[in-house]
PDB file of C-alpha atoms in Angstrom:
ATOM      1  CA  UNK A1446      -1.178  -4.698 -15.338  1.00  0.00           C
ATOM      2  CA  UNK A1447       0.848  -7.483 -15.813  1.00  0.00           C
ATOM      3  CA  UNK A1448       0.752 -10.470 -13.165  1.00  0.00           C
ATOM      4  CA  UNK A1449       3.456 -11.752 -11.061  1.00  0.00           C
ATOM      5  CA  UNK A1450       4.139 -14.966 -12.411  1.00  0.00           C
ATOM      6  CA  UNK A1451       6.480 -18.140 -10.638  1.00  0.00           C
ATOM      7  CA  UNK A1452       8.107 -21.731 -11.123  1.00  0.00           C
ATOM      8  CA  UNK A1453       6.877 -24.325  -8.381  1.00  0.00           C
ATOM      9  CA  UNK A1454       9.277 -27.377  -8.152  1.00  0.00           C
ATOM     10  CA  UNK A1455       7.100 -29.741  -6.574  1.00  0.00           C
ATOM     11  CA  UNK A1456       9.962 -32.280  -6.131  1.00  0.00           C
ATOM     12  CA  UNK A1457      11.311 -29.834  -3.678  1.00  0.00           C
ATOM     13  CA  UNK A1458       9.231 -27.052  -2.784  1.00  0.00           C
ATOM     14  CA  UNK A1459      11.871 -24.581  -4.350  1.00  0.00           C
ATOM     15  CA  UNK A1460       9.771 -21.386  -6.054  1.00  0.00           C
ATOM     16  CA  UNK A1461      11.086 -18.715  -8.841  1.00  0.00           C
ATOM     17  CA  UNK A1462       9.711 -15.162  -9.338  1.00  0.00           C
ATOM     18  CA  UNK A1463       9.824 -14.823 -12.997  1.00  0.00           C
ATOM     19  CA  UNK A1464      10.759 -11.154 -13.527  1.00  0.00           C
ATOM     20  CA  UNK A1465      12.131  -8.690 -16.543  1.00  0.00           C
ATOM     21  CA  UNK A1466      15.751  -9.128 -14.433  1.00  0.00           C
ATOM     22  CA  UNK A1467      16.514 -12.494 -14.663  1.00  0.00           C
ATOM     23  CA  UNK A1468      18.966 -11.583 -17.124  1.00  0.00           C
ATOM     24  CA  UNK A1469      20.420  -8.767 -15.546  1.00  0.00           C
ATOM     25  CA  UNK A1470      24.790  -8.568 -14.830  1.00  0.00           C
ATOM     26  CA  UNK A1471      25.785  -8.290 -11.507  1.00  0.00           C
ATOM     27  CA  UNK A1472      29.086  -6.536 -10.880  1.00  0.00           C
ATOM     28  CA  UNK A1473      31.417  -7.695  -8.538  1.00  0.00           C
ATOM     29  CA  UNK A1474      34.740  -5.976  -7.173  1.00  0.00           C
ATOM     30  CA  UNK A1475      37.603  -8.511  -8.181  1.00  0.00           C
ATOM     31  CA  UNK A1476      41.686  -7.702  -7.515  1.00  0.00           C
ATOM     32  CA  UNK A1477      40.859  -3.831  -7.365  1.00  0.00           C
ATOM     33  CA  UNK A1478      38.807  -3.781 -10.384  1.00  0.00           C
ATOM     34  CA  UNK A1479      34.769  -4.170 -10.879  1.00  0.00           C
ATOM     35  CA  UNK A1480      33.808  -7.535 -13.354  1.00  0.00           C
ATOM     36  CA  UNK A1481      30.587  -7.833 -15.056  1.00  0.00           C
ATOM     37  CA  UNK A1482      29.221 -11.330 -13.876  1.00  0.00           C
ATOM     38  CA  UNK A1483      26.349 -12.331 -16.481  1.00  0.00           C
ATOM     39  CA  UNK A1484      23.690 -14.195 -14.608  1.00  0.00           C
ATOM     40  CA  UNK A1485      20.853 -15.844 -15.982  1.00  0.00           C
ATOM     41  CA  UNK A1486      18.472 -16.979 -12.908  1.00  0.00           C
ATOM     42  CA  UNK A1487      15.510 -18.549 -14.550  1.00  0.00           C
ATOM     43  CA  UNK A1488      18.435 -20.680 -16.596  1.00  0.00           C
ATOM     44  CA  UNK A1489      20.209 -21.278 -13.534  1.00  0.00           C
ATOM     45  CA  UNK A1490      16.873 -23.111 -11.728  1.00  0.00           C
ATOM     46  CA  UNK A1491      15.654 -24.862 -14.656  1.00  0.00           C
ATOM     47  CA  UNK A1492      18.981 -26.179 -15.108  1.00  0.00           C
ATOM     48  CA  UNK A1493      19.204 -27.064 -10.998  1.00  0.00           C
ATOM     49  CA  UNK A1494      15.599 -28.421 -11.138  1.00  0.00           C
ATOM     50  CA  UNK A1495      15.822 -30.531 -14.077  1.00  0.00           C
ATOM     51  CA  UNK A1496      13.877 -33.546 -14.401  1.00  0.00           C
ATOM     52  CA  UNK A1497      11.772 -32.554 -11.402  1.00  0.00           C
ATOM     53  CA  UNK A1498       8.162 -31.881 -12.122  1.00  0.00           C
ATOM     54  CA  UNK A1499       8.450 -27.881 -12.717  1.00  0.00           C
ATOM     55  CA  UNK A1500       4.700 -25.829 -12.463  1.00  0.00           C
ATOM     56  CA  UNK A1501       3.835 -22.546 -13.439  1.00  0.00           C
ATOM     57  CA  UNK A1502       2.157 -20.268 -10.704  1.00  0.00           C
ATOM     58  CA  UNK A1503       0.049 -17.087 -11.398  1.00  0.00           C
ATOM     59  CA  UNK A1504      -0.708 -14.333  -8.852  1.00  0.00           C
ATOM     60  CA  UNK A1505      -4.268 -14.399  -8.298  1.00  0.00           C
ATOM     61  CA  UNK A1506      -4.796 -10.814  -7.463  1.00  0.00           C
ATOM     62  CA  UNK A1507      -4.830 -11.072  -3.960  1.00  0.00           C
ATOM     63  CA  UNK A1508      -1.752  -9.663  -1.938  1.00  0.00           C
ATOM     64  CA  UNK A1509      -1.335  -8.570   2.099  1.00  0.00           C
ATOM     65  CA  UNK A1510       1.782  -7.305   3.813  1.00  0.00           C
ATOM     66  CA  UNK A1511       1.652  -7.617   7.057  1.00  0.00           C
ATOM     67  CA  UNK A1512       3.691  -5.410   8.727  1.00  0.00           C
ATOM     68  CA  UNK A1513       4.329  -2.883   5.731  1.00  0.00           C
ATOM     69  CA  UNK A1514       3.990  -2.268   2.157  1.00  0.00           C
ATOM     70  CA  UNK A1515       4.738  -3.137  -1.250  1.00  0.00           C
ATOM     71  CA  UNK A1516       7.610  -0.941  -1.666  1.00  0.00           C
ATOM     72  CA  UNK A1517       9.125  -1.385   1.281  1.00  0.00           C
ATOM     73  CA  UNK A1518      12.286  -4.660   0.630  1.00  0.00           C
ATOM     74  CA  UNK A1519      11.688  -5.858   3.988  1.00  0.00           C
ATOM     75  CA  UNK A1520       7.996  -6.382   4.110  1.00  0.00           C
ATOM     76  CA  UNK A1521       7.095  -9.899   4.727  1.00  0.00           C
ATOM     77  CA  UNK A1522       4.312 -10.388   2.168  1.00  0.00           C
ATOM     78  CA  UNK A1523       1.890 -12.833   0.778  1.00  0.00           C
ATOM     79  CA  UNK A1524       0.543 -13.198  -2.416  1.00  0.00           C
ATOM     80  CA  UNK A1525      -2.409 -15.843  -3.420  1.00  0.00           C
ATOM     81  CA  UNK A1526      -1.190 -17.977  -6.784  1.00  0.00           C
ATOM     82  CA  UNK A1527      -2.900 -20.249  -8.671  1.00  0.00           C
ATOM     83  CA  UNK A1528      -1.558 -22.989 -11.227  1.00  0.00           C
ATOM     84  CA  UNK A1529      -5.369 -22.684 -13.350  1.00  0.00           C
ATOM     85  CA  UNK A1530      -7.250 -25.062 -11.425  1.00  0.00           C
ATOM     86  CA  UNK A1531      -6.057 -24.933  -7.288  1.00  0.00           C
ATOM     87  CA  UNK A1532      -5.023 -21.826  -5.175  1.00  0.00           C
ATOM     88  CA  UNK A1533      -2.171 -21.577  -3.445  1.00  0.00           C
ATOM     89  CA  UNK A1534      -0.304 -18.999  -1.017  1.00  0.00           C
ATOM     90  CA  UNK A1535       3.034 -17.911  -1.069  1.00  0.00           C
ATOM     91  CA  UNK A1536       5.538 -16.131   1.544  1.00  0.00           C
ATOM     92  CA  UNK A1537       7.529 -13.355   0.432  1.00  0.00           C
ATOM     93  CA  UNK A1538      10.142 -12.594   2.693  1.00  0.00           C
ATOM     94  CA  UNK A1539      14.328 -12.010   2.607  1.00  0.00           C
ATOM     95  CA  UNK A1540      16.582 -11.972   6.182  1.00  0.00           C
ATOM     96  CA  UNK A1541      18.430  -8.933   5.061  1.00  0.00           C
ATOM     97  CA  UNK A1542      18.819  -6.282   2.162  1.00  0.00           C
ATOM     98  CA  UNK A1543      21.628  -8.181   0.804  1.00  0.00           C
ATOM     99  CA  UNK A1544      19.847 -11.323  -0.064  1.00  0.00           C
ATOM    100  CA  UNK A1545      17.488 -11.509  -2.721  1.00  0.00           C
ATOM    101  CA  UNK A1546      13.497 -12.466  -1.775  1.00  0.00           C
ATOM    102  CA  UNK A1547      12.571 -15.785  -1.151  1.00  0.00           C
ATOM    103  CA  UNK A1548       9.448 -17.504  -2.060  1.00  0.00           C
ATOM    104  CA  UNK A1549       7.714 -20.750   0.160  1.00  0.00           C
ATOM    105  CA  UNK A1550       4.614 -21.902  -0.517  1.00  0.00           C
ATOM    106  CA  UNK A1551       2.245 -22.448   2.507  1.00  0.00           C
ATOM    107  CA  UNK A1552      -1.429 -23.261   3.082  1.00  0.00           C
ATOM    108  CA  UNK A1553      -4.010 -20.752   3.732  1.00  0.00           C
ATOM    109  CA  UNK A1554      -5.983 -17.724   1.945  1.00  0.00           C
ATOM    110  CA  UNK A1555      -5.666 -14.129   2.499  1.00  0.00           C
ATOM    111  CA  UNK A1556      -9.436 -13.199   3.858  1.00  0.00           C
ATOM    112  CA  UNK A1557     -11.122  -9.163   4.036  1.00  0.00           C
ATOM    113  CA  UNK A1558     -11.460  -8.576   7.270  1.00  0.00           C
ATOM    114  CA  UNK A1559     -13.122  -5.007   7.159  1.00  0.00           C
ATOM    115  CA  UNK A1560     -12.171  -1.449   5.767  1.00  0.00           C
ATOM    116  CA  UNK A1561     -11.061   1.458   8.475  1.00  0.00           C
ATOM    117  CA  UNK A1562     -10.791   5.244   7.534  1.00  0.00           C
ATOM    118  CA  UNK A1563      -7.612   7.543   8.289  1.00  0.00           C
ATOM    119  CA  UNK A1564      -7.189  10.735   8.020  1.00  0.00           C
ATOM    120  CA  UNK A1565      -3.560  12.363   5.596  1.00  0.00           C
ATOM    121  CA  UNK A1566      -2.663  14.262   9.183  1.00  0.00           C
ATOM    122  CA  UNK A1567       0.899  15.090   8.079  1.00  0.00           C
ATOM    123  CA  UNK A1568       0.068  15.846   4.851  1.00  0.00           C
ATOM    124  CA  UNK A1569      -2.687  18.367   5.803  1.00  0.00           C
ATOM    125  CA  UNK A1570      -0.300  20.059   7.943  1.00  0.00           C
ATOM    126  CA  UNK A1571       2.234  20.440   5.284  1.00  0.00           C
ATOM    127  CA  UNK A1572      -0.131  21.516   2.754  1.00  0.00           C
ATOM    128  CA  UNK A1573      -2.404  24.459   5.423  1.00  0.00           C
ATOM    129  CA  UNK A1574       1.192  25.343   6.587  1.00  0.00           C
ATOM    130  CA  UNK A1575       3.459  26.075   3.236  1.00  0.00           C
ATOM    131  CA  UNK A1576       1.160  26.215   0.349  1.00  0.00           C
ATOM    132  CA  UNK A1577      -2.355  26.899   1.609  1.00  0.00           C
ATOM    133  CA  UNK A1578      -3.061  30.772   0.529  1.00  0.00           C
ATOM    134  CA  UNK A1579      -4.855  32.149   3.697  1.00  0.00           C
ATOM    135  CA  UNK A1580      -5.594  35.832   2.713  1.00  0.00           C
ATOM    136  CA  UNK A1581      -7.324  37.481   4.006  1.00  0.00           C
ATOM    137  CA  UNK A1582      -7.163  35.126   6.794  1.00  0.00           C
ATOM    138  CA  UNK A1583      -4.197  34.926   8.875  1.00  0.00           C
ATOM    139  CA  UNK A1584      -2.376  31.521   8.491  1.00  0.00           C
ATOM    140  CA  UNK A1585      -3.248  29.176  11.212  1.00  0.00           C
ATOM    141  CA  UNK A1586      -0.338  28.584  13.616  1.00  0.00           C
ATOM    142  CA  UNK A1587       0.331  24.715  14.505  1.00  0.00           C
ATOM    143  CA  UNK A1588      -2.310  24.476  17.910  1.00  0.00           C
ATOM    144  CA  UNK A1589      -5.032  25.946  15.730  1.00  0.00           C
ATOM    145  CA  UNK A1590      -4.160  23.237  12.957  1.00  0.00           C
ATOM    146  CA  UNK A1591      -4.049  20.680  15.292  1.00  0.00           C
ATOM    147  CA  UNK A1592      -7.474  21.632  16.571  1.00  0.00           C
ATOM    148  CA  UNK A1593      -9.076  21.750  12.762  1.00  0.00           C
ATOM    149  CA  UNK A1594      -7.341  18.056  11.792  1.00  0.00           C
ATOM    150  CA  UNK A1595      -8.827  16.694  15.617  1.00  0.00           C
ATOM    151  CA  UNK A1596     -12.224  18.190  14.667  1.00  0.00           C
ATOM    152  CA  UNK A1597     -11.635  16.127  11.902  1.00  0.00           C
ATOM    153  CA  UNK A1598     -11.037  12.922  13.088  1.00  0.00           C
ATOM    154  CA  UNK A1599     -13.525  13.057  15.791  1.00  0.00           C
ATOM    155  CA  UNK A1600     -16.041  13.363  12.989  1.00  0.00           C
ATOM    156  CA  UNK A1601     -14.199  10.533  10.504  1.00  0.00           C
ATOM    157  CA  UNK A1602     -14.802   8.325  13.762  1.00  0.00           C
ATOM    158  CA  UNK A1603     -18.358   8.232  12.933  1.00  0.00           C
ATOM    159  CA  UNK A1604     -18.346   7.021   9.146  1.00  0.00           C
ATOM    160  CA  UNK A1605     -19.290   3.840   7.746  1.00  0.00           C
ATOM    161  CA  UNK A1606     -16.055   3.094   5.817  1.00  0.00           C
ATOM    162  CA  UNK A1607     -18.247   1.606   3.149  1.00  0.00           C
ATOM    163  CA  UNK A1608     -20.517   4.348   2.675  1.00  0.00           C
ATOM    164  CA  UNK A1609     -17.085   6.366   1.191  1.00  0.00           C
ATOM    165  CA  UNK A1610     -16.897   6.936  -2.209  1.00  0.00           C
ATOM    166  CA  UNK A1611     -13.413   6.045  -3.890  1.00  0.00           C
ATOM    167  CA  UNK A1612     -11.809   8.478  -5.349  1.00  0.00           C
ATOM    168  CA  UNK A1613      -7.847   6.914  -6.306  1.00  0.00           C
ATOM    169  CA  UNK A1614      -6.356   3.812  -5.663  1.00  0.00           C
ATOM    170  CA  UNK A1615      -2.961   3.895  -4.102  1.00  0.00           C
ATOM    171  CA  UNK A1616      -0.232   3.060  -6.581  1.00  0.00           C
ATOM    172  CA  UNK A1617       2.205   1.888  -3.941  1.00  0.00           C
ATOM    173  CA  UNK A1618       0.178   0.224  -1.682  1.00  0.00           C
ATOM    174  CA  UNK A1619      -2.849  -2.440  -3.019  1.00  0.00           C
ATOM    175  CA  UNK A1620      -4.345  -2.043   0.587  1.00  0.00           C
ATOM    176  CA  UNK A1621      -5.061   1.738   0.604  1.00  0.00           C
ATOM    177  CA  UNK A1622      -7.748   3.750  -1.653  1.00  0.00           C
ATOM    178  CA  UNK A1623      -8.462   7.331  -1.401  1.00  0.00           C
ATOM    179  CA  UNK A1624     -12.196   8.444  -0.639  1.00  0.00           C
ATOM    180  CA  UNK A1625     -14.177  11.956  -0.710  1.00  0.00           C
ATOM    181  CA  UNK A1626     -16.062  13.970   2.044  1.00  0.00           C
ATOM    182  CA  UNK A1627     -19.590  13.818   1.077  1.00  0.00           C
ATOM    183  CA  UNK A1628     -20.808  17.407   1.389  1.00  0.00           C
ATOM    184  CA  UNK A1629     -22.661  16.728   4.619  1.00  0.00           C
ATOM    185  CA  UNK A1630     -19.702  15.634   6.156  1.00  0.00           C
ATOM    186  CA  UNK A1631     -18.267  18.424   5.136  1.00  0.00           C
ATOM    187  CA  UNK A1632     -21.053  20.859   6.423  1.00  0.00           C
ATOM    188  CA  UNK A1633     -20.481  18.765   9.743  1.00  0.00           C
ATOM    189  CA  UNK A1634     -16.655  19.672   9.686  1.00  0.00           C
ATOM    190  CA  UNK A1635     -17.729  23.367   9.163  1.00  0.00           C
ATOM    191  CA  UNK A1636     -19.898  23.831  12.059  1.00  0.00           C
ATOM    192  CA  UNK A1637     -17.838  22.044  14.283  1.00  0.00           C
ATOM    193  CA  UNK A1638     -15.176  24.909  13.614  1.00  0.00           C
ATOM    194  CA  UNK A1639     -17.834  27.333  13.524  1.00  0.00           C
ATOM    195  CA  UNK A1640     -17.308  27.199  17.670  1.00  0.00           C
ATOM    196  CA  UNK A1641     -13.522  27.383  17.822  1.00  0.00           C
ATOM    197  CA  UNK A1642     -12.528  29.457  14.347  1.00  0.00           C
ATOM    198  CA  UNK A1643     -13.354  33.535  13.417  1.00  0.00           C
ATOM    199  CA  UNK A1644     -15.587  33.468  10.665  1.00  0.00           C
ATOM    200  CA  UNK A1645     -12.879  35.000   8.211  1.00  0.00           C
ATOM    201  CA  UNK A1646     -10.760  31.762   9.256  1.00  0.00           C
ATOM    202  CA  UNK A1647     -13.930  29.512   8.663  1.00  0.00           C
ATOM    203  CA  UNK A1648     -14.230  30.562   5.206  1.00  0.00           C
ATOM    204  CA  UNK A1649     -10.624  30.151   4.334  1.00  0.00           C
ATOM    205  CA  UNK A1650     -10.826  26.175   5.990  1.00  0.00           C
ATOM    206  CA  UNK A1651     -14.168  25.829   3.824  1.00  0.00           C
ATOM    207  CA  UNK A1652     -11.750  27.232   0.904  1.00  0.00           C
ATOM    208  CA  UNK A1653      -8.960  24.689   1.653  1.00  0.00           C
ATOM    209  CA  UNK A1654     -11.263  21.658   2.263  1.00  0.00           C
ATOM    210  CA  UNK A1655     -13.218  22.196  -0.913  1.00  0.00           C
ATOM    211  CA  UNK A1656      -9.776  22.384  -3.146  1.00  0.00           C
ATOM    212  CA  UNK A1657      -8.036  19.564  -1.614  1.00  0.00           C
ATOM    213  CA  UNK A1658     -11.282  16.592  -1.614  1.00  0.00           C
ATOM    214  CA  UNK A1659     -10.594  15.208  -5.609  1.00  0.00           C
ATOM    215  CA  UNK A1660      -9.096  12.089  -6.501  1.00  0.00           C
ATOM    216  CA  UNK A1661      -5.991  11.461  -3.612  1.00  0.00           C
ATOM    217  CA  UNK A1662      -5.598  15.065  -2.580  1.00  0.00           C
ATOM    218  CA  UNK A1663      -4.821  15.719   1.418  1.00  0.00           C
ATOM    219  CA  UNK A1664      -8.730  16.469   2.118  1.00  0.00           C
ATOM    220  CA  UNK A1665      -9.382  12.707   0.944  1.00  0.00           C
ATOM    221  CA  UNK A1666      -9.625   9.858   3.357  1.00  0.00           C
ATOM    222  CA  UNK A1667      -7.457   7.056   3.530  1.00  0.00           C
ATOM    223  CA  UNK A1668      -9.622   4.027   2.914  1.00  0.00           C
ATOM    224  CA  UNK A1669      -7.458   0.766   4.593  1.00  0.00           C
ATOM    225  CA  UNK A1670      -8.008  -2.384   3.536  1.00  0.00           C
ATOM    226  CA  UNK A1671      -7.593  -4.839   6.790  1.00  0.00           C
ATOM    227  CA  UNK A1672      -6.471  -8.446   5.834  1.00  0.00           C
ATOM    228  CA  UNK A1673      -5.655 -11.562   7.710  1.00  0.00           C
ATOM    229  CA  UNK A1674      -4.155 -14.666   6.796  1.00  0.00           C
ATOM    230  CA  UNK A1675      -6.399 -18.117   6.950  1.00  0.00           C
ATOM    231  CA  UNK A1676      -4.791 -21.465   7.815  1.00  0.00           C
ATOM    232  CA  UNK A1677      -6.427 -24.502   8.128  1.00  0.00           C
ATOM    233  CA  UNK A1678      -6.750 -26.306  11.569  1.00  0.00           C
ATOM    234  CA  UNK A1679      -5.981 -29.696  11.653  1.00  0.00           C
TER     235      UNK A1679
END
């Protein structure tokens, strides 16, 4: 996968995300009609920033959104850049929908600060409740799913996060990977139900759990990747 990759004016701080639509028309209603307005932004700052000592930037890898994700516009994120010899960090962040993102470069590092394990709640729900084939079984009505997906996450409470092995990695979200039950987790899970569940019932949940624990599937655990931000104190 391709790297995000930016312009650092260091006469003025300004920064440009160098992207596939820096060429792209914007449209614009004029006098009852819609004009094509060519735009050319990388152009546009070289042209603004001439004669000012211009520096490429490189995403490092490293990315953290701190109060969303990737995919969502209004995420404030940050992104660790480097220019081939220093790191850097940058702010990604936009006031409103309308405007595009803006870029400022700050000090710090993003820094792991420990994994924490989730369980897919709704989508369990959704899948035990419209596609899950029960028979002979009867399907499970929503208290008796609730119970199984607590059961659950009483006994995800008591896993090592990095003991899980990873299954999928999230495509929208760097933070999140997907990780299987090991079987004696599963066995766990079963004879938990074992006191709440008919044994026809049992067999159905062993059933669903075993068909829904490969790569990101709804049996899989969310693995969450917990970040912080690192500034220097002066």
């Amino acid at each position: 996968m391709a790297r995000d990759k930016f312009i650092w004016c260091r006469n003025c701080s300004a920064i440009h995300h160098v992207t596939p639509f820096d060429r792209v028309a914007v449209y614009a209603v004029l006098s009852d009609a819609v004009e094509e307005i060519a735009t050319y932004d990388w152009r546009a700052f070289m042209q603004q920033h001439a004669n000012h000592k211009l520096e490429p930037l490189e995403a490092a890898g490293e990315k953290y959104f701190a109060n969303g994700s990737a995919l969502d516009p209004m995420s404030v994120g940050y992104i660790e850049v480097t220019n081939g010899h220093d790191r850097f960090l940058l702010r990604r962040s936009r006031k409103s929908i309308e405007e595009p993102l803006a870029y400022e470069l700050m000090k710090g590092r993003i820094v792991a600060t420990g994994l924490s394990l989730e369980v897919q709640e709704n989508e369990i729900k959704k899948e035990i409740k419209y596609h899950f084939t029960w028979s002979p079984a009867m399907p499970l009505n929503d208290d008796r799913i609730d119970l199984f997906i607590g059961l659950l996450k009483e006994l995800v409470k008591g896993i090592d996060p990095n003991t899980v092995q990873i299954t999928e990695y999230s495509y929208t979200d760097e933070s999140v990977s997907y990780g299987s039950l090991d079987p004696d987790v599963i066995e766990a899970l079963m004879m938990k139900c074992a006191a709440y569940f008919l044994p026809v019932e049992l067999a159905a949940i062993r059933r669903f759990v075993e068909s829904h624990r490969e790569s990101c599937d709804v049996m899989t655990l969310l693995i969450l990747r917990q970040s912080a931000i690192e500034q220097p104190v002066y």
